[in-house]
Amino acid sequence: MVGGLSTMESKEYPGKLTPFVVLTCLVAATGGLIVGYDIGISGGVTSMDPFLMKFFPSLYRKEKQNQSSNQYCTFDSQILTTCTSSLYLAALVASFFASSVTRIFGRRWSMLAGGVSFLVGAALNGAAQDVFMLIFGRILLGIGVGFIGQSVPLYLSEMAPAKLRGMLNITCQLMITIGIFSANLINYGVSKIEAGWGWRLSLALAAVPATIITIGSLFLPDTPNSLIERGHDEKAKEILRKIRGTDDILEEYSDLVAAGKDSKKTRHPWINIVKRKYRPHLTMAILIPFFQQLTGINVIMFYAPVLFKTLGFGSNTSLMSAVIIGLVNVCATFVSIGTVDRLGRRLLFLQGGFQMLACQIILGTLIAIKFGTTGEGTIPKTYAAFMVLFICIYVAGFAWSWGPLGGTLVPSEIFPLEIRSAGQSINVSVNMLFTFVVAQTFLPMLCHFKFGLFYFFAGWVIVMTIFIALFLPETKNVPIEKMILVWKAHWFWNKFIPDKNEHVSTKEMAMI
């Protein structure tokens, strides 16, 4: 069976969606705000003249003197990109430390550590006097992103009932899109400050989402899975009753205890995760975030301002492109929230892949027709309108597929408890590594590949879509501690899963 285990989809623990679990998941999901705010704020601040004049004066002078009409090579600046990308390397390293904190002390303490680090980093960036202070602040922001990215998706997947895990987990991605949208609006507003200190306000306001998750984490309960893993069985039972809204929790509690026993035997999850029986999980932890960064979302986001300017928005170019794309991003995420637990992960992945592929081929061809290999040319407004339409269609496809599913949901729900923290750390670190690589190489690649860069990413979308079709089992409605069954039922991965497993009963294995 390519898709996974259909018989398990009907398995359901007693309980209901309670206001308590909704509230706790929404509070935890606000961790996504800090990630989104940083994504949105960085590009805007680095385009502000007062910021460039203070920290990168030579770059500022070079940009003002540049008279080239080549649309492919206008914005190539490795110095500025390196400064911005320092966050990703810090997040990569931090995610490994976050794994131990999350496993030993619990998910919420990792969220608290991430919030505090991001808070301090925001303060340093807002008050930065030189490049060193700026980069040091970026590193602290990166540490915060590493801890938040490692803990929040796990928290959401463990707290949510199986039949609604997708919806509640994707609230984190929704918060990321809201953070991006808010940051873009703030950037536009502060750019109007004539005194030239607007960039400080943009950077310092990152403290707002950091404060929300920092304070929120102090009041959040830890997940039953984590409590059992750390030996607090009675507390776990109490929390489980509260989040499920019923006293009939024996079946789910027993499964959690069984997973907890297995986890306690695992002293070195980083060694265990390379064992043969975890090969499917490790493969997904590496390839899904790798593929997500090669969807081509960066090239699409880069070209949007050029096209919006062509449409005649003038000085409001950046705002209009950010607002329109931001709204599409947010709205499409709601589509994912509403459908992921009904249609499943695989269908959204596959549909989104085909949609992005078509748009990239169309956009690459349209740009090739007008700019050719020289990068010189103009685009009529009607022509540009069609390109903007396809950009929005592309962003929508990404926002309800690879955005939420590849970023937070699927990697956080596929690991057994004993390697869950380590697996999520690998997912975050691979994501940050290739975010850094793409950020460093994207502009030079655009300058050399020209319109061919669209086809380059389209090729990768073909590869990742085939990979999902063949190798990712369907995980919707499957209890998180029974996920081993979907791997055992898969046509390829079943050879790696032992016939006897402490997570599942002989009867459940016989269902496969």
Short mmCIF file of C-alpha atoms in Angstrom, two decimals:
data_model
loop_
_atom_site.label_atom_id
_atom_site.label_comp_id
_atom_site.label_asym_id
_atom_site.label_seq_id
_atom_site.Cartn_x
_atom_site.Cartn_y
_atom_site.Cartn_z
CA MET A 1 0.00 0.00 0.00
CA VAL A 2 1.63 3.24 -1.13
CA GLY A 3 -0.42 5.64 0.96
CA GLY A 4 -0.30 3.90 4.31
CA LEU A 5 -2.71 2.12 6.63
CA SER A 6 -6.32 2.85 5.83
CA THR A 7 -7.70 0.58 8.52
CA MET A 8 -6.14 2.69 11.22
CA GLU A 9 -7.94 5.83 10.09
CA SER A 10 -11.05 4.73 11.96
CA LYS A 11 -9.25 4.26 15.26
CA GLU A 12 -10.31 6.91 17.71
CA TYR A 13 -9.76 7.45 21.41
CA PRO A 14 -12.72 8.65 23.51
CA GLY A 15 -12.90 12.39 24.07
CA LYS A 16 -13.74 15.62 22.31
CA LEU A 17 -12.18 18.91 21.26
CA THR A 18 -12.18 20.88 24.50
CA PRO A 19 -11.83 24.65 24.96
CA PHE A 20 -8.80 23.91 27.15
CA VAL A 21 -6.87 22.09 24.42
CA VAL A 22 -7.81 24.77 21.86
CA LEU A 23 -6.57 27.52 24.18
CA THR A 24 -3.30 25.77 25.05
CA CYS A 25 -2.59 25.02 21.38
CA LEU A 26 -3.30 28.61 20.34
CA VAL A 27 -0.97 29.95 23.04
CA ALA A 28 1.79 27.53 22.04
CA ALA A 29 1.24 28.30 18.35
CA THR A 30 2.07 31.97 19.01
CA GLY A 31 5.66 30.75 18.93
CA GLY A 32 5.19 30.87 15.17
CA LEU A 33 4.76 34.64 15.39
CA ILE A 34 8.44 35.15 16.22
CA VAL A 35 9.53 33.04 13.26
CA GLY A 36 7.17 34.85 10.89
CA TYR A 37 7.96 38.29 12.24
CA ASP A 38 11.68 37.78 11.66
CA ILE A 39 11.11 36.52 8.10
CA GLY A 40 8.96 39.55 7.33
CA ILE A 41 11.03 42.17 9.11
CA SER A 42 14.48 41.25 7.78
CA GLY A 43 13.85 41.92 4.09
CA GLY A 44 12.14 45.25 4.80
CA VAL A 45 14.76 46.59 7.19
CA THR A 46 17.68 45.69 4.93
CA SER A 47 16.08 47.73 2.14
CA MET A 48 15.84 50.89 4.29
CA ASP A 49 18.45 53.51 3.38
CA PRO A 50 19.12 54.68 6.99
CA PHE A 51 19.87 51.07 8.01
CA LEU A 52 22.27 50.55 5.09
CA MET A 53 23.94 53.91 5.66
CA LYS A 54 24.70 53.04 9.29
CA PHE A 55 25.85 49.42 9.00
CA PHE A 56 26.77 48.93 5.32
CA PRO A 57 27.74 52.35 3.91
CA SER A 58 29.85 50.92 1.08
CA LEU A 59 26.93 48.77 -0.05
CA TYR A 60 24.60 51.78 0.15
CA ARG A 61 26.92 53.83 -2.08
CA LYS A 62 27.28 50.94 -4.53
CA GLU A 63 23.51 50.54 -4.86
CA LYS A 64 23.00 54.25 -5.45
CA GLN A 65 25.69 54.28 -8.13
CA ASN A 66 24.40 51.17 -9.89
CA GLN A 67 22.86 52.15 -13.23
CA SER A 68 22.50 48.62 -14.64
CA SER A 69 19.18 47.74 -16.25
CA ASN A 70 19.84 44.01 -15.86
CA GLN A 71 16.87 42.76 -13.80
CA TYR A 72 18.65 39.51 -12.95
CA CYS A 73 21.72 40.90 -11.17
CA THR A 74 20.53 44.13 -9.53
CA PHE A 75 20.36 42.97 -5.92
CA ASP A 76 23.33 40.63 -5.52
CA SER A 77 24.93 41.44 -2.12
CA GLN A 78 26.72 38.68 -0.24
CA ILE A 79 27.77 40.86 2.73
CA LEU A 80 24.24 41.80 3.65
CA THR A 81 22.96 38.28 2.99
CA THR A 82 25.58 36.81 5.32
CA CYS A 83 24.54 39.15 8.13
CA THR A 84 20.89 38.24 7.68
CA SER A 85 21.65 34.52 7.37
CA SER A 86 23.62 34.33 10.62
CA LEU A 87 20.27 33.66 12.31
CA TYR A 88 19.83 30.39 10.40
CA LEU A 89 23.22 29.00 11.46
CA ALA A 90 22.49 29.91 15.09
CA ALA A 91 19.09 28.21 14.87
CA LEU A 92 20.73 25.13 13.37
CA VAL A 93 23.14 24.75 16.29
CA ALA A 94 20.53 25.70 18.91
CA SER A 95 18.09 23.04 17.73
CA PHE A 96 20.49 20.29 18.85
CA PHE A 97 20.71 21.74 22.37
CA ALA A 98 16.95 22.25 22.34
CA SER A 99 16.48 18.52 21.83
CA SER A 100 18.00 17.73 25.25
CA VAL A 101 16.07 20.54 26.97
CA THR A 102 12.80 19.38 25.42
CA ARG A 103 13.40 15.76 26.36
CA ILE A 104 14.71 16.28 29.90
CA PHE A 105 12.72 19.30 31.10
CA GLY A 106 9.66 19.24 28.85
CA ARG A 107 8.32 21.08 25.81
CA ARG A 108 7.17 24.26 27.54
CA TRP A 109 10.56 25.00 29.12
CA SER A 110 12.13 24.83 25.68
CA MET A 111 9.51 27.32 24.48
CA LEU A 112 10.36 29.59 27.42
CA ALA A 113 14.09 29.44 26.63
CA GLY A 114 13.37 30.29 23.00
CA GLY A 115 11.13 33.22 23.94
CA VAL A 116 13.68 34.71 26.35
CA SER A 117 16.55 34.41 23.85
CA PHE A 118 14.47 36.04 21.12
CA LEU A 119 13.45 38.81 23.53
CA VAL A 120 17.08 39.66 24.34
CA GLY A 121 18.05 39.47 20.67
CA ALA A 122 15.25 41.88 19.73
CA ALA A 123 16.46 44.36 22.35
CA LEU A 124 20.05 44.17 21.08
CA ASN A 125 19.03 44.61 17.45
CA GLY A 126 16.81 47.57 18.26
CA ALA A 127 19.68 49.27 20.11
CA ALA A 128 22.50 48.11 17.76
CA GLN A 129 25.38 50.57 17.32
CA ASP A 130 27.65 48.50 15.10
CA VAL A 131 27.66 45.37 12.93
CA PHE A 132 28.99 43.18 15.76
CA MET A 133 26.06 44.11 18.01
CA LEU A 134 23.69 43.53 15.10
CA ILE A 135 25.05 40.07 14.34
CA PHE A 136 25.15 39.11 18.04
CA GLY A 137 21.50 40.06 18.30
CA ARG A 138 20.75 37.99 15.17
CA ILE A 139 22.48 35.00 16.75
CA LEU A 140 20.28 35.28 19.86
CA LEU A 141 17.23 35.53 17.61
CA GLY A 142 18.44 32.38 15.86
CA ILE A 143 18.79 30.54 19.17
CA GLY A 144 15.21 31.52 19.95
CA VAL A 145 14.01 30.27 16.56
CA GLY A 146 15.90 26.98 17.08
CA PHE A 147 14.26 26.31 20.45
CA ILE A 148 10.79 27.39 19.31
CA GLY A 149 10.98 25.43 16.05
CA GLN A 150 12.04 22.32 17.95
CA SER A 151 9.42 22.42 20.71
CA VAL A 152 6.21 24.05 19.44
CA PRO A 153 5.34 21.55 16.66
CA LEU A 154 5.92 18.65 19.09
CA TYR A 155 3.75 20.30 21.72
CA LEU A 156 0.88 20.84 19.29
CA SER A 157 0.99 17.31 17.85
CA GLU A 158 1.07 15.72 21.31
CA MET A 159 -1.72 17.82 22.80
CA ALA A 160 -4.14 17.50 19.87
CA PRO A 161 -6.61 14.62 19.48
CA ALA A 162 -5.59 12.39 16.55
CA LYS A 163 -8.55 13.31 14.34
CA LEU A 164 -7.79 17.05 14.63
CA ARG A 165 -4.00 16.99 14.95
CA GLY A 166 -3.47 18.49 11.52
CA MET A 167 -5.78 21.43 12.14
CA LEU A 168 -4.31 22.33 15.53
CA ASN A 169 -0.70 21.83 14.43
CA ILE A 170 -1.11 24.08 11.39
CA THR A 171 -2.16 26.96 13.67
CA CYS A 172 1.60 27.37 14.15
CA GLN A 173 2.04 27.92 10.41
CA LEU A 174 -0.93 30.30 10.49
CA MET A 175 0.86 32.33 13.17
CA ILE A 176 3.98 32.37 10.99
CA THR A 177 2.01 33.86 8.09
CA ILE A 178 0.37 36.40 10.41
CA GLY A 179 3.81 37.31 11.75
CA ILE A 180 5.11 37.88 8.20
CA PHE A 181 2.07 39.96 7.27
CA SER A 182 2.32 42.08 10.45
CA ALA A 183 6.04 42.67 9.93
CA ASN A 184 5.47 43.87 6.37
CA LEU A 185 2.87 46.39 7.51
CA ILE A 186 5.17 47.62 10.31
CA ASN A 187 8.08 48.00 7.88
CA TYR A 188 5.97 50.14 5.61
CA GLY A 189 4.77 52.29 8.49
CA VAL A 190 8.18 52.94 10.05
CA SER A 191 9.80 53.65 6.67
CA LYS A 192 7.81 56.90 6.70
CA ILE A 193 9.65 58.14 9.81
CA GLU A 194 11.79 60.96 8.42
CA ALA A 195 14.27 60.98 11.31
CA GLY A 196 15.67 57.67 9.99
CA TRP A 197 15.29 55.52 13.13
CA GLY A 198 12.30 53.55 11.88
CA TRP A 199 14.43 50.44 11.35
CA ARG A 200 15.18 50.39 15.10
CA LEU A 201 11.48 50.26 15.86
CA SER A 202 10.95 47.43 13.35
CA LEU A 203 13.70 45.33 14.92
CA ALA A 204 12.76 46.13 18.52
CA LEU A 205 9.09 45.27 18.00
CA ALA A 206 10.16 41.63 17.61
CA ALA A 207 10.02 41.76 21.41
CA VAL A 208 6.21 41.76 21.24
CA PRO A 209 5.74 38.20 19.86
CA ALA A 210 8.68 37.08 22.01
CA THR A 211 6.92 38.40 25.13
CA ILE A 212 3.69 36.63 24.17
CA ILE A 213 5.28 33.17 23.91
CA THR A 214 7.55 33.78 26.93
CA ILE A 215 4.67 34.67 29.24
CA GLY A 216 2.35 32.11 27.64
CA SER A 217 4.79 29.25 28.18
CA LEU A 218 4.83 29.94 31.91
CA PHE A 219 1.14 29.05 32.11
CA LEU A 220 1.02 26.16 29.66
CA PRO A 221 0.75 22.60 30.99
CA ASP A 222 3.25 20.12 29.61
CA THR A 223 2.03 17.37 27.30
CA PRO A 224 0.98 13.98 28.75
CA ASN A 225 3.58 12.31 26.48
CA SER A 226 6.39 14.42 27.93
CA LEU A 227 5.19 14.03 31.52
CA ILE A 228 5.14 10.23 31.20
CA GLU A 229 8.54 10.26 29.52
CA ARG A 230 9.88 12.11 32.58
CA GLY A 231 8.13 9.87 35.13
CA HIS A 232 5.15 12.04 36.12
CA ASP A 233 2.45 9.48 35.35
CA GLU A 234 -0.30 10.79 37.65
CA LYS A 235 0.14 14.37 36.45
CA ALA A 236 -0.02 13.07 32.87
CA LYS A 237 -3.29 11.29 33.62
CA GLU A 238 -4.73 14.48 35.09
CA ILE A 239 -3.74 16.56 32.05
CA LEU A 240 -5.04 13.90 29.66
CA ARG A 241 -8.47 14.00 31.32
CA LYS A 242 -8.49 17.76 31.04
CA ILE A 243 -7.50 18.03 27.38
CA ARG A 244 -9.81 15.20 26.25
CA GLY A 245 -12.79 16.30 28.36
CA THR A 246 -13.58 12.78 29.59
CA ASP A 247 -12.64 10.28 32.30
CA ASP A 248 -12.53 7.50 29.72
CA ILE A 249 -8.84 7.87 28.95
CA LEU A 250 -7.57 4.39 29.85
CA GLU A 251 -6.86 3.23 26.29
CA GLU A 252 -4.95 6.37 25.27
CA TYR A 253 -3.18 6.56 28.63
CA SER A 254 -2.05 2.93 28.33
CA ASP A 255 -0.61 3.60 24.88
CA LEU A 256 1.25 6.65 26.20
CA VAL A 257 2.66 4.65 29.12
CA ALA A 258 3.85 1.92 26.74
CA ALA A 259 5.58 4.55 24.60
CA GLY A 260 7.03 6.13 27.73
CA LYS A 261 8.56 2.85 28.88
CA ASP A 262 10.23 2.42 25.52
CA SER A 263 11.50 6.00 25.68
CA LYS A 264 13.01 5.54 29.15
CA LYS A 265 15.07 2.64 27.83
CA THR A 266 16.58 4.94 25.21
CA ARG A 267 19.48 6.73 26.86
CA HIS A 268 21.01 8.04 23.66
CA PRO A 269 18.32 9.03 21.13
CA TRP A 270 20.97 10.49 18.79
CA ILE A 271 22.56 7.05 18.52
CA ASN A 272 19.25 5.22 18.33
CA ILE A 273 17.84 7.33 15.52
CA VAL A 274 20.38 5.92 13.05
CA LYS A 275 19.25 2.34 13.74
CA ARG A 276 17.62 0.45 10.89
CA LYS A 277 14.10 0.47 12.43
CA TYR A 278 14.13 4.29 12.43
CA ARG A 279 15.32 4.60 8.82
CA PRO A 280 11.91 5.81 7.53
CA HIS A 281 11.73 8.53 10.19
CA LEU A 282 15.30 9.72 9.64
CA THR A 283 14.77 9.85 5.89
CA MET A 284 11.70 12.06 6.29
CA ALA A 285 13.42 14.27 8.91
CA ILE A 286 16.15 15.05 6.36
CA LEU A 287 14.38 15.09 2.99
CA ILE A 288 11.12 16.89 3.82
CA PRO A 289 12.79 20.11 5.11
CA PHE A 290 15.41 19.81 2.35
CA PHE A 291 12.71 19.67 -0.31
CA GLN A 292 10.71 22.48 1.31
CA GLN A 293 13.59 24.90 0.78
CA LEU A 294 13.83 23.86 -2.88
CA THR A 295 10.19 24.55 -3.76
CA GLY A 296 11.26 27.89 -5.27
CA ILE A 297 9.32 30.07 -2.86
CA ASN A 298 12.34 32.38 -2.65
CA VAL A 299 12.49 33.13 -6.37
CA ILE A 300 8.76 33.84 -6.43
CA MET A 301 8.96 36.22 -3.45
CA PHE A 302 11.94 38.01 -5.00
CA TYR A 303 10.26 38.76 -8.30
CA ALA A 304 6.96 40.00 -6.85
CA PRO A 305 8.09 43.62 -6.13
CA VAL A 306 9.40 44.05 -9.68
CA LEU A 307 6.09 42.97 -11.13
CA PHE A 308 4.00 45.08 -8.77
CA LYS A 309 6.10 48.11 -9.63
CA THR A 310 5.42 47.46 -13.30
CA LEU A 311 1.70 47.52 -12.53
CA GLY A 312 2.11 51.14 -11.44
CA PHE A 313 2.07 51.00 -7.63
CA GLY A 314 5.10 53.34 -7.51
CA SER A 315 6.45 54.03 -4.03
CA ASN A 316 3.95 51.55 -2.56
CA THR A 317 5.46 48.63 -4.49
CA SER A 318 6.86 46.74 -1.52
CA LEU A 319 3.77 47.27 0.59
CA MET A 320 1.35 46.18 -2.11
CA SER A 321 3.33 43.07 -2.99
CA ALA A 322 3.68 42.17 0.69
CA VAL A 323 0.02 42.84 1.46
CA ILE A 324 -1.37 40.89 -1.50
CA ILE A 325 1.01 37.94 -1.14
CA GLY A 326 0.61 38.05 2.64
CA LEU A 327 -3.17 37.87 2.37
CA VAL A 328 -2.96 34.98 -0.09
CA ASN A 329 -0.55 33.24 2.28
CA VAL A 330 -2.83 33.65 5.30
CA CYS A 331 -6.05 32.70 3.46
CA ALA A 332 -4.50 29.62 1.86
CA THR A 333 -3.26 28.46 5.27
CA PHE A 334 -6.88 28.50 6.45
CA VAL A 335 -7.67 26.18 3.54
CA SER A 336 -5.05 23.76 4.84
CA ILE A 337 -6.42 24.01 8.39
CA GLY A 338 -9.92 23.19 7.16
CA THR A 339 -9.00 20.26 4.89
CA VAL A 340 -5.89 18.52 6.20
CA ASP A 341 -7.73 16.16 8.56
CA ARG A 342 -10.38 15.31 5.96
CA LEU A 343 -8.40 15.10 2.74
CA GLY A 344 -5.14 13.97 4.31
CA ARG A 345 -1.53 15.09 4.10
CA ARG A 346 -0.62 13.27 0.87
CA LEU A 347 -3.38 14.79 -1.26
CA LEU A 348 -2.46 18.35 -0.23
CA PHE A 349 1.24 17.65 -0.84
CA LEU A 350 0.55 16.24 -4.31
CA GLN A 351 -2.00 18.87 -5.35
CA GLY A 352 0.25 21.70 -4.09
CA GLY A 353 3.20 20.21 -5.95
CA PHE A 354 1.38 20.14 -9.30
CA GLN A 355 0.11 23.68 -8.74
CA MET A 356 3.55 25.08 -7.94
CA LEU A 357 5.13 23.19 -10.85
CA ALA A 358 2.70 24.62 -13.38
CA CYS A 359 3.14 28.17 -12.07
CA GLN A 360 6.94 28.00 -12.11
CA ILE A 361 7.03 26.78 -15.71
CA ILE A 362 4.58 29.47 -16.78
CA LEU A 363 6.39 32.26 -14.90
CA GLY A 364 9.82 31.18 -16.15
CA THR A 365 8.55 31.15 -19.72
CA LEU A 366 6.83 34.54 -19.43
CA ILE A 367 9.99 36.14 -17.97
CA ALA A 368 12.16 34.47 -20.63
CA ILE A 369 9.99 35.99 -23.35
CA LYS A 370 10.35 39.53 -21.98
CA PHE A 371 13.84 39.57 -20.40
CA GLY A 372 15.61 36.83 -22.36
CA THR A 373 19.19 36.13 -21.32
CA THR A 374 20.24 39.78 -21.13
CA GLY A 375 17.90 40.70 -18.27
CA GLU A 376 16.87 43.85 -20.09
CA GLY A 377 13.34 44.66 -21.13
CA THR A 378 9.99 45.99 -20.00
CA ILE A 379 6.74 44.28 -19.12
CA PRO A 380 3.37 45.70 -20.21
CA LYS A 381 0.81 46.07 -17.42
CA THR A 382 -1.57 43.43 -18.76
CA TYR A 383 1.32 41.00 -19.14
CA ALA A 384 2.48 41.74 -15.59
CA ALA A 385 -1.06 41.25 -14.28
CA PHE A 386 -1.06 37.68 -15.56
CA MET A 387 2.32 37.09 -13.91
CA VAL A 388 1.05 38.45 -10.59
CA LEU A 389 -1.94 36.11 -10.87
CA PHE A 390 0.34 33.11 -11.29
CA ILE A 391 2.52 34.28 -8.38
CA CYS A 392 -0.58 34.33 -6.16
CA ILE A 393 -1.65 30.89 -7.39
CA TYR A 394 1.85 29.59 -6.67
CA VAL A 395 1.90 31.09 -3.16
CA ALA A 396 -1.52 29.59 -2.44
CA GLY A 397 -0.30 26.15 -3.52
CA PHE A 398 2.73 26.43 -1.26
CA ALA A 399 0.71 27.81 1.67
CA TRP A 400 -1.67 24.87 1.85
CA SER A 401 0.87 22.16 1.11
CA TRP A 402 4.64 22.36 1.59
CA GLY A 403 4.41 25.44 3.84
CA PRO A 404 2.49 23.96 6.80
CA LEU A 405 2.88 20.23 6.07
CA GLY A 406 6.60 20.23 5.36
CA GLY A 407 7.43 22.88 7.93
CA THR A 408 5.65 21.76 11.08
CA LEU A 409 3.00 19.06 10.78
CA VAL A 410 4.37 15.90 9.19
CA PRO A 411 7.88 15.98 10.73
CA SER A 412 6.41 16.49 14.23
CA GLU A 413 3.90 13.61 14.08
CA ILE A 414 5.89 10.74 12.58
CA PHE A 415 8.47 10.02 15.31
CA PRO A 416 8.02 7.55 18.20
CA LEU A 417 8.47 9.16 21.62
CA GLU A 418 11.95 7.74 22.26
CA ILE A 419 13.48 9.64 19.31
CA ARG A 420 10.91 12.44 18.91
CA SER A 421 13.03 15.29 20.29
CA ALA A 422 16.11 14.21 18.34
CA GLY A 423 14.09 13.74 15.16
CA GLN A 424 12.50 17.17 15.39
CA SER A 425 15.93 18.73 16.00
CA ILE A 426 17.22 17.11 12.82
CA ASN A 427 14.19 18.46 10.97
CA VAL A 428 14.80 22.00 12.24
CA SER A 429 18.55 21.89 11.66
CA VAL A 430 18.21 20.63 8.07
CA ASN A 431 15.58 23.31 7.43
CA MET A 432 17.86 26.02 8.80
CA LEU A 433 20.92 24.69 6.96
CA PHE A 434 19.25 24.77 3.56
CA THR A 435 17.50 28.06 4.31
CA PHE A 436 21.02 29.43 4.84
CA VAL A 437 22.36 27.76 1.67
CA VAL A 438 19.48 29.00 -0.48
CA ALA A 439 19.74 32.51 1.00
CA GLN A 440 23.47 32.62 0.25
CA THR A 441 23.26 31.21 -3.27
CA PHE A 442 19.90 32.45 -4.53
CA LEU A 443 20.95 35.90 -5.80
CA PRO A 444 24.14 34.68 -7.54
CA MET A 445 22.11 31.83 -9.06
CA LEU A 446 19.51 34.30 -10.32
CA CYS A 447 22.28 36.39 -11.87
CA HIS A 448 23.76 33.37 -13.68
CA PHE A 449 20.75 31.07 -14.29
CA LYS A 450 18.46 33.99 -15.19
CA PHE A 451 14.92 32.83 -16.02
CA GLY A 452 16.27 29.26 -15.94
CA LEU A 453 16.17 29.45 -12.14
CA PHE A 454 12.39 28.97 -12.34
CA TYR A 455 12.94 25.76 -14.30
CA PHE A 456 15.64 24.68 -11.84
CA PHE A 457 13.21 24.82 -8.93
CA ALA A 458 10.44 23.30 -11.07
CA GLY A 459 12.70 20.28 -11.58
CA TRP A 460 13.04 19.91 -7.82
CA VAL A 461 9.26 20.17 -7.38
CA ILE A 462 8.91 17.19 -9.76
CA VAL A 463 11.41 15.20 -7.68
CA MET A 464 9.74 16.01 -4.34
CA THR A 465 6.25 15.31 -5.65
CA ILE A 466 7.32 11.86 -6.88
CA PHE A 467 9.01 11.26 -3.53
CA ILE A 468 5.80 12.09 -1.62
CA ALA A 469 3.71 9.91 -3.95
CA LEU A 470 5.94 6.90 -3.46
CA PHE A 471 7.39 7.15 0.04
CA LEU A 472 5.22 9.22 2.41
CA PRO A 473 2.44 7.20 4.07
CA GLU A 474 -0.84 8.88 5.01
CA THR A 475 -0.82 9.88 8.69
CA LYS A 476 -4.24 11.55 9.12
CA ASN A 477 -6.33 10.38 12.09
CA VAL A 478 -3.62 7.98 13.31
CA PRO A 479 -2.80 8.36 17.05
CA ILE A 480 0.69 9.72 17.41
CA GLU A 481 1.92 6.78 19.51
CA LYS A 482 0.48 4.28 16.96
CA MET A 483 2.25 5.84 13.99
CA ILE A 484 4.50 2.78 13.70
CA LEU A 485 1.60 1.01 12.00
CA VAL A 486 1.58 3.29 8.96
CA TRP A 487 5.24 2.49 8.35
CA LYS A 488 4.61 -1.24 8.80
CA ALA A 489 1.81 -1.07 6.21
CA HIS A 490 3.89 0.84 3.64
CA TRP A 491 5.10 -1.04 0.56
CA PHE A 492 8.71 0.11 0.94
CA TRP A 493 9.27 1.00 4.59
CA ASN A 494 7.72 -2.19 6.06
CA LYS A 495 11.00 -4.07 5.55
CA PHE A 496 12.66 -1.75 8.12
CA ILE A 497 10.00 -2.15 10.85
CA PRO A 498 10.33 -5.21 13.15
CA ASP A 499 7.29 -7.53 13.44
CA LYS A 500 7.21 -7.16 17.22
CA ASN A 501 6.90 -3.69 18.70
CA GLU A 502 6.09 -2.50 22.21
CA HIS A 503 4.00 0.38 20.86
CA VAL A 504 1.35 -1.88 19.35
CA SER A 505 -0.45 -5.09 20.16
CA THR A 506 -0.34 -8.37 18.22
CA LYS A 507 -3.97 -7.74 17.22
CA GLU A 508 -3.10 -4.36 15.73
CA MET A 509 -0.18 -5.85 13.82
CA ALA A 510 -2.53 -8.51 12.48
CA MET A 511 -4.75 -5.73 11.04
CA ILE A 512 -2.01 -4.81 8.58
#
